[in-house]
Amino acid sequence: MKSMKTIKVEASKNYEVLIGGGILPLAGELTAKIKKPGKAIIVSDGNVFPLYGETAVKSYKNAGFEVKSFVFEHGEQSKSMETAVRLLEFMATEGLSRGDLAIALGGGVTGDLTGFAASVYLRGIDYVQIPTTFLAAIDSSVGGKTGVNLAAGKNLAGAFHQPAAVFCDVDTFATLPEEVFADGAAEAIKYGCIADEKLFETLLNNDIKENIADVAETCVKIKRGLVEEDEFDGGARRLLNFGHTAGHAIEALSGYKISHGQAVAKGMYIMAKRCGDDAAAQILRALEKYKLDANCPYPAEALAQKALSDKKRNGGEITIVLLNKIGEAYLKKIAVGELVNYFR
Ligand SMILES: NC(=O)c1ccc[n+]([C@@H]2O[C@H](COP(=O)([O-])OP(=O)(O)OC[C@H]3O[C@@H](n4cnc5c(N)ncnc54)[C@H](O)[C@@H]3O)[C@@H](O)[C@H]2O)c1
Ligand SMILES: [Zn+2]
């Protein structure tokens, strides 16, 4: 195996995030170090399973796990109660018990769905994240936010449930379509915007594919810091929502045809315009580099209306994320009626 980075996360549960090449074939062995092998269900979508399912199944079987696979149709539409219920029924039919394991092999959709099912099955079983998208590697696989979408909006049903481990094999990024890689770049740009100007410069001026493991490590460390400070999202962790209030509304309004990363890109640009011209211009340059479209097809009123049916509403106020400058973000509480003005 090539060099591997280890990032320790200390939350309500402590776990390690391993990042590097060649990790997937070792996932079973690495899991067996932290968990006695029993039944394991590998959850994956119809794109990822044909590419990496066999390697994962073999690795877990060789490590002594009794492995079954649950494969669902790829795409955000599958991040639903319907799929979660099918997965839960599958876990029950396969007779998983409290000590058994779910394994999320895929992108953020797979991770959020698997984590959610693992959080409620028998009131909580362990799960491992094996992210195969850049986005999942740097964002959704770490931090324990799990969930599914409801008709009313994004991520409206969910739970905090930290993974037992995260195994990120950057070799799996080789098969990512360009636009899916770009979705991850949007979240990387977000980290740069809220916490790390140097990262922002790196994203802007370098071919990050050449040292993707380093970039992923930088991003995960930023997330780790915010999760450790505020695991349950009452304060500092909310900085990660930069661009997401509008972004989630854009995703929902598009019927999830606009991807999470593309929607967040638009959302960041919308908010940056309220943070002084320079931030907006810099963000635009970064988005353009990754072929992320900054233009939002929906009017401010529609965005605000959708956003206010979302969970981040708290009484008559909503917390938004703004930038002092690239690399420095802050939270601001505003009256819900004001939100629309920030989206114009
Ligand atoms: N829980 C969190 O903290 C958190 C954070 C950020 C985003 N999210 C969620 O993550 C989701 C987006 O994640 P995503 O962008 O990874 O979406 P995704 O899981 O749908 O993956 C995108 C596409 O890439 C395909 N794919 C995945 N890995 C591949 C590979 N290695 N090679 C080829 N194809 C591959 C998938 O089949 C899918 O079609 C959204 O639902 C978003 O809300 C959650
Ligand atoms: Zn996001």
Coordinates of C-alpha atoms and ligand atoms in Angstrom, one line a residue:
M1 CA 0.0 0.0 0.0
K2 CA 1.1 3.5 -0.8
S3 CA 1.4 6.0 2.1
M4 CA -1.7 6.4 4.2
K5 CA -2.9 9.4 6.2
T6 CA -4.7 8.9 9.5
I7 CA -7.0 11.5 11.0
K8 CA -8.4 10.8 14.4
V9 CA -11.9 12.2 15.2
E10 CA -12.9 12.6 18.8
A11 CA -16.7 13.0 19.0
S12 CA -19.3 11.1 20.9
K13 CA -17.6 8.2 19.4
N14 CA -13.9 8.2 18.5
Y15 CA -12.8 6.9 15.1
E16 CA -10.2 7.2 12.4
V17 CA -10.4 8.4 8.9
L18 CA -7.8 6.7 6.7
I19 CA -7.0 8.4 3.4
G20 CA -4.7 7.0 0.7
G21 CA -4.3 4.7 -2.3
G22 CA -5.0 1.0 -2.2
I23 CA -7.1 1.0 0.9
L24 CA -10.3 -0.7 -0.5
P25 CA -8.8 -4.2 -0.7
L26 CA -7.7 -3.8 2.9
A27 CA -11.0 -2.5 4.2
G28 CA -12.1 -5.9 5.7
E29 CA -8.8 -6.4 7.5
L30 CA -8.8 -2.8 8.8
T31 CA -12.4 -3.2 10.0
A32 CA -11.6 -6.5 11.8
K33 CA -9.0 -4.6 13.8
I34 CA -11.8 -2.5 15.4
K35 CA -14.7 -4.9 15.3
K36 CA -15.2 -8.7 15.8
P37 CA -16.2 -10.1 12.4
G38 CA -19.9 -11.0 12.1
K39 CA -22.6 -10.3 9.6
A40 CA -22.0 -7.3 7.3
I41 CA -24.2 -5.7 4.6
I42 CA -22.4 -3.7 1.9
V43 CA -24.7 -0.9 0.7
S44 CA -23.9 0.5 -2.7
D45 CA -25.5 2.0 -5.8
G46 CA -25.8 0.6 -9.3
N47 CA -22.8 2.5 -10.6
V48 CA -20.4 1.8 -7.8
F49 CA -21.2 -1.8 -7.0
P50 CA -20.1 -3.1 -10.4
L51 CA -16.9 -1.2 -10.1
Y52 CA -15.8 -1.8 -6.6
G53 CA -18.3 -4.3 -5.0
E54 CA -16.4 -7.4 -5.8
T55 CA -13.2 -6.0 -4.2
A56 CA -15.1 -5.0 -1.1
V57 CA -17.0 -8.2 -0.7
K58 CA -13.8 -10.2 -1.1
S59 CA -11.9 -8.1 1.4
Y60 CA -14.6 -8.5 4.1
K61 CA -15.1 -12.2 3.4
N62 CA -11.3 -12.8 3.7
A63 CA -11.4 -11.0 7.0
G64 CA -14.0 -13.3 8.3
F65 CA -17.2 -11.3 7.8
E66 CA -20.4 -13.0 6.5
V67 CA -21.2 -10.6 3.7
K68 CA -24.4 -9.6 1.9
S69 CA -24.9 -6.8 -0.6
F70 CA -27.8 -4.3 -1.0
V71 CA -27.6 -2.4 -4.3
F72 CA -30.0 0.5 -5.1
E73 CA -30.5 2.7 -8.1
H74 CA -27.9 5.5 -8.2
G75 CA -28.9 9.2 -7.7
E76 CA -30.2 11.6 -5.2
Q77 CA -33.8 10.4 -5.8
S78 CA -32.8 7.2 -4.0
K79 CA -31.9 9.1 -0.8
S80 CA -35.5 8.5 0.4
M81 CA -37.5 6.9 3.1
E82 CA -38.6 4.3 0.6
T83 CA -35.0 3.1 0.0
A84 CA -34.3 3.4 3.7
V85 CA -37.2 1.2 4.5
R86 CA -36.2 -1.4 1.9
L87 CA -32.7 -1.4 3.4
L88 CA -34.0 -1.8 6.9
E89 CA -36.2 -4.7 5.8
F90 CA -33.2 -6.3 4.2
M91 CA -31.2 -6.0 7.4
A92 CA -34.0 -7.6 9.3
T93 CA -34.5 -10.4 6.8
E94 CA -30.7 -11.1 6.9
G95 CA -30.9 -11.3 10.6
L96 CA -28.4 -8.6 11.5
S97 CA -28.1 -8.2 15.2
R98 CA -26.8 -5.4 17.4
G99 CA -23.2 -6.3 17.0
D100 CA -23.3 -6.5 13.2
L101 CA -22.2 -4.0 10.6
A102 CA -23.4 -1.9 7.7
I103 CA -20.8 -0.7 5.1
A104 CA -21.5 2.3 2.9
L105 CA -19.6 1.9 -0.4
G106 CA -20.2 4.9 -2.6
G107 CA -20.9 8.6 -2.6
G108 CA -22.7 10.9 -0.2
V109 CA -26.1 9.4 -1.1
T110 CA -25.0 5.9 -0.2
G111 CA -23.3 7.2 3.0
D112 CA -26.2 9.3 4.2
L113 CA -28.7 6.5 3.5
T114 CA -26.6 3.7 5.1
G115 CA -25.8 5.8 8.1
F116 CA -29.4 6.7 8.6
A117 CA -30.5 3.0 8.4
A118 CA -27.7 2.0 10.7
S119 CA -28.8 4.7 13.2
V120 CA -32.3 3.3 13.5
Y121 CA -31.9 -0.4 12.9
L122 CA -32.2 -2.0 16.4
R123 CA -31.8 1.6 17.7
G124 CA -28.3 1.8 16.2
I125 CA -25.7 -0.6 14.8
D126 CA -22.2 0.2 13.7
Y127 CA -21.4 1.3 10.1
V128 CA -18.3 2.0 8.2
Q129 CA -17.9 4.6 5.5
I130 CA -16.0 3.8 2.3
P131 CA -16.4 7.0 0.3
T132 CA -15.8 6.7 -3.5
T133 CA -16.6 10.3 -4.5
F134 CA -14.4 13.3 -3.8
L135 CA -17.4 14.9 -2.1
A136 CA -18.1 11.9 0.2
A137 CA -14.4 11.7 1.0
I138 CA -14.0 15.3 2.2
D139 CA -17.4 15.9 3.6
S140 CA -20.3 13.5 4.0
S141 CA -18.4 10.5 5.2
V142 CA -17.1 12.4 8.2
G143 CA -19.0 13.9 11.1
G144 CA -22.0 11.6 11.6
K145 CA -24.8 13.5 9.9
T146 CA -27.0 10.9 8.3
G147 CA -30.4 11.2 6.7
V148 CA -32.8 11.1 3.8
N149 CA -34.8 13.7 1.9
L150 CA -38.5 14.2 2.3
A151 CA -40.9 15.7 -0.3
A152 CA -40.8 19.0 1.7
G153 CA -37.0 19.3 1.4
K154 CA -33.5 18.1 1.7
N155 CA -32.2 15.9 4.6
L156 CA -35.4 16.5 6.6
A157 CA -35.3 13.1 8.3
G158 CA -32.1 12.1 9.9
A159 CA -29.9 11.3 12.9
F160 CA -26.5 12.0 14.3
H161 CA -24.7 8.7 14.1
Q162 CA -20.9 8.6 13.9
P163 CA -19.2 5.9 11.7
A164 CA -17.0 3.3 13.3
A165 CA -14.3 4.2 10.7
V166 CA -13.8 5.9 7.4
F167 CA -11.7 4.2 4.7
C168 CA -11.1 6.5 1.8
D169 CA -9.3 4.9 -1.1
V170 CA -8.4 7.8 -3.5
D171 CA -7.8 5.3 -6.3
T172 CA -11.6 5.0 -6.7
F173 CA -11.7 8.6 -7.9
A174 CA -10.1 7.4 -11.1
T175 CA -13.6 6.3 -12.4
L176 CA -15.4 9.5 -11.4
P177 CA -17.1 11.4 -14.2
E178 CA -15.7 14.9 -14.4
E179 CA -18.9 16.5 -13.2
V180 CA -19.1 14.3 -10.1
F181 CA -15.5 15.2 -9.3
A182 CA -16.5 18.9 -9.6
D183 CA -19.3 18.4 -7.1
G184 CA -16.6 17.5 -4.6
A185 CA -14.5 20.5 -5.7
A186 CA -17.5 22.7 -4.7
E187 CA -17.3 21.5 -1.1
A188 CA -13.5 21.8 -1.1
I189 CA -14.0 25.5 -2.3
K190 CA -16.4 25.8 0.6
Y191 CA -13.7 24.7 3.1
G192 CA -11.3 27.2 1.6
C193 CA -13.9 30.0 1.9
I194 CA -14.9 29.4 5.5
A195 CA -11.6 28.4 7.0
D196 CA -8.5 28.2 4.9
E197 CA -7.3 30.8 2.4
K198 CA -4.3 28.8 1.5
L199 CA -6.5 25.8 0.5
F200 CA -8.5 28.2 -1.6
E201 CA -5.4 29.3 -3.4
T202 CA -4.3 25.7 -3.9
L203 CA -7.7 24.9 -5.5
L204 CA -7.4 27.9 -7.7
N205 CA -3.8 27.5 -8.9
N206 CA -3.0 23.8 -8.9
D207 CA -4.1 20.6 -10.5
I208 CA -5.4 19.1 -7.3
K209 CA -5.7 15.6 -8.8
E210 CA -1.9 15.4 -8.6
N211 CA -2.1 15.4 -4.8
I212 CA -5.7 14.6 -4.0
A213 CA -4.9 12.8 -0.8
D214 CA -3.3 15.9 0.6
V215 CA -6.2 18.1 -0.4
A216 CA -8.6 15.6 1.1
E217 CA -6.6 15.5 4.3
T218 CA -6.7 19.3 4.6
C219 CA -10.5 19.3 4.1
V220 CA -11.2 16.5 6.5
K221 CA -9.1 18.2 9.2
I222 CA -11.1 21.4 8.8
K223 CA -14.3 19.4 9.2
R224 CA -12.9 17.4 12.1
G225 CA -12.2 20.6 14.0
L226 CA -15.7 21.9 13.6
V227 CA -17.3 18.5 14.4
E228 CA -15.2 18.2 17.5
E229 CA -16.1 21.7 18.6
D230 CA -19.8 21.3 17.9
E231 CA -20.9 17.8 17.0
F232 CA -24.6 18.4 17.2
D233 CA -24.7 21.5 15.0
G234 CA -25.7 24.2 17.5
G235 CA -22.9 26.6 16.7
A236 CA -19.6 26.5 14.9
R237 CA -20.4 23.4 12.8
R238 CA -23.0 25.6 11.0
L239 CA -20.2 27.3 9.2
L240 CA -20.2 24.3 7.0
N241 CA -23.5 25.4 5.7
F242 CA -22.0 28.2 3.7
G243 CA -23.9 28.2 0.5
H244 CA -26.2 25.5 1.6
T245 CA -29.3 27.3 2.6
A246 CA -29.8 28.5 -0.9
G247 CA -28.1 25.3 -2.2
H248 CA -30.6 22.9 -0.6
A249 CA -33.5 25.0 -1.9
I250 CA -32.0 24.9 -5.4
E251 CA -31.6 21.1 -5.3
A252 CA -35.2 20.6 -4.1
L253 CA -36.7 23.1 -6.6
S254 CA -34.9 21.3 -9.4
G255 CA -36.4 18.0 -8.4
Y256 CA -32.8 17.0 -7.6
K257 CA -31.8 17.3 -11.2
I258 CA -29.2 19.9 -10.1
S259 CA -26.6 18.0 -8.1
H260 CA -25.6 18.9 -4.5
G261 CA -22.2 20.2 -5.5
Q262 CA -23.6 22.3 -8.4
A263 CA -26.4 23.7 -6.1
V264 CA -23.9 24.6 -3.4
A265 CA -21.7 26.3 -6.0
K266 CA -24.6 28.6 -6.9
G267 CA -25.5 29.0 -3.2
M268 CA -22.0 30.1 -2.3
Y269 CA -21.9 32.6 -5.2
I270 CA -25.3 34.0 -4.1
M271 CA -24.1 34.5 -0.5
A272 CA -20.7 35.8 -1.6
K273 CA -22.3 38.7 -3.3
R274 CA -23.5 39.8 0.1
C275 CA -19.9 39.6 1.4
G276 CA -18.3 42.3 -0.7
D277 CA -17.3 42.2 -4.4
D278 CA -13.9 40.6 -3.9
A279 CA -15.1 37.4 -2.3
A280 CA -17.7 36.9 -5.0
A281 CA -15.2 37.5 -7.8
Q282 CA -12.7 35.1 -6.3
I283 CA -15.3 32.4 -5.8
L284 CA -16.5 32.8 -9.3
R285 CA -12.9 32.2 -10.6
A286 CA -12.7 29.1 -8.5
L287 CA -16.1 27.8 -9.6
E288 CA -15.2 28.4 -13.3
K289 CA -12.0 26.5 -12.9
Y290 CA -14.0 23.4 -11.9
K291 CA -16.7 24.1 -14.5
L292 CA -19.2 24.7 -11.8
D293 CA -22.0 27.0 -13.0
A294 CA -22.6 30.0 -10.6
N295 CA -25.9 31.0 -12.2
C296 CA -29.1 30.2 -10.3
P297 CA -32.1 29.5 -12.5
Y298 CA -34.6 30.4 -9.7
P299 CA -35.7 33.8 -8.4
A300 CA -34.9 34.9 -4.9
E301 CA -38.5 34.6 -3.7
A302 CA -38.8 31.0 -4.7
L303 CA -35.5 30.2 -3.1
A304 CA -36.5 31.9 0.2
Q305 CA -39.8 30.2 0.3
K306 CA -38.3 26.7 -0.2
A307 CA -35.5 27.4 2.2
L308 CA -37.9 28.4 4.9
S309 CA -39.7 25.1 4.7
D310 CA -36.3 23.6 5.5
K311 CA -35.0 22.6 9.0
K312 CA -32.6 25.4 9.6
R313 CA -35.5 27.7 10.4
N314 CA -35.7 28.3 14.1
G315 CA -38.7 30.3 15.2
G316 CA -38.8 33.6 13.5
E317 CA -35.1 33.6 12.9
I318 CA -32.7 31.8 10.6
T319 CA -28.9 31.5 10.8
I320 CA -27.0 32.2 7.7
V321 CA -23.3 32.0 6.9
L322 CA -21.4 35.0 5.6
L323 CA -17.7 35.7 4.8
N324 CA -15.5 38.4 6.2
K325 CA -13.1 37.4 3.4
I326 CA -12.0 34.2 1.8
G327 CA -10.9 31.9 4.6
E328 CA -13.0 33.6 7.3
A329 CA -16.7 33.0 7.9
Y330 CA -19.2 34.0 10.5
L331 CA -22.8 33.2 11.5
K332 CA -25.5 35.8 11.4
K333 CA -29.0 35.4 12.8
I334 CA -31.6 37.2 10.7
A335 CA -35.4 37.4 10.7
V336 CA -36.9 35.0 8.2
G337 CA -38.4 37.8 6.3
E338 CA -35.0 39.2 5.6
L339 CA -33.7 36.0 3.9
V340 CA -35.0 36.9 0.5
N341 CA -32.9 40.0 0.4
Y342 CA -29.7 37.9 0.8
F343 CA -30.8 35.8 -2.2
R344 CA -31.2 38.7 -4.6
Ligands
LIG1 N1 -23.8 13.9 5.7 C1 -23.2 15.0 5.4 O1 -22.6 15.7 6.3 C2 -23.2 15.5 4.0 C3 -22.2 16.5 3.6 C4 -22.2 16.9 2.2 C5 -23.1 16.3 1.3 N2 -24.0 15.3 1.8 C6 -24.9 14.7 0.8 O2 -24.1 13.9 -0.1 C7 -24.9 13.8 -1.3 C8 -24.0 14.0 -2.5 O3 -23.0 13.1 -2.6 P1 -22.3 12.7 -3.9 O4 -22.0 13.9 -4.7 O5 -21.1 11.8 -3.6 O6 -23.4 11.9 -4.7 P2 -23.7 10.4 -5.1 O7 -23.5 9.5 -3.9 O8 -25.0 10.4 -5.8 O9 -22.6 10.1 -6.2 C9 -22.6 10.9 -7.4 C10 -22.6 9.9 -8.6 O10 -21.3 9.3 -8.7 C11 -21.4 7.9 -8.9 N3 -20.2 7.4 -8.3 C12 -19.8 7.3 -7.0 N4 -18.6 6.9 -6.9 C13 -18.1 6.6 -8.1 C14 -16.9 6.2 -8.6 N5 -15.8 6.0 -7.8 N6 -16.7 6.0 -9.9 C15 -17.8 6.3 -10.8 N7 -19.0 6.7 -10.3 C16 -19.1 6.9 -9.0 C17 -22.7 7.6 -8.1 O11 -23.3 6.4 -8.6 C18 -23.6 8.7 -8.5 O12 -24.2 8.6 -9.7 C19 -26.1 14.7 -1.2 O13 -27.2 13.9 -0.9 C20 -25.7 15.6 0.0 O14 -26.8 16.1 0.6 C21 -24.0 15.0 3.1
ZN2 ZN -22.7 20.0 1.1

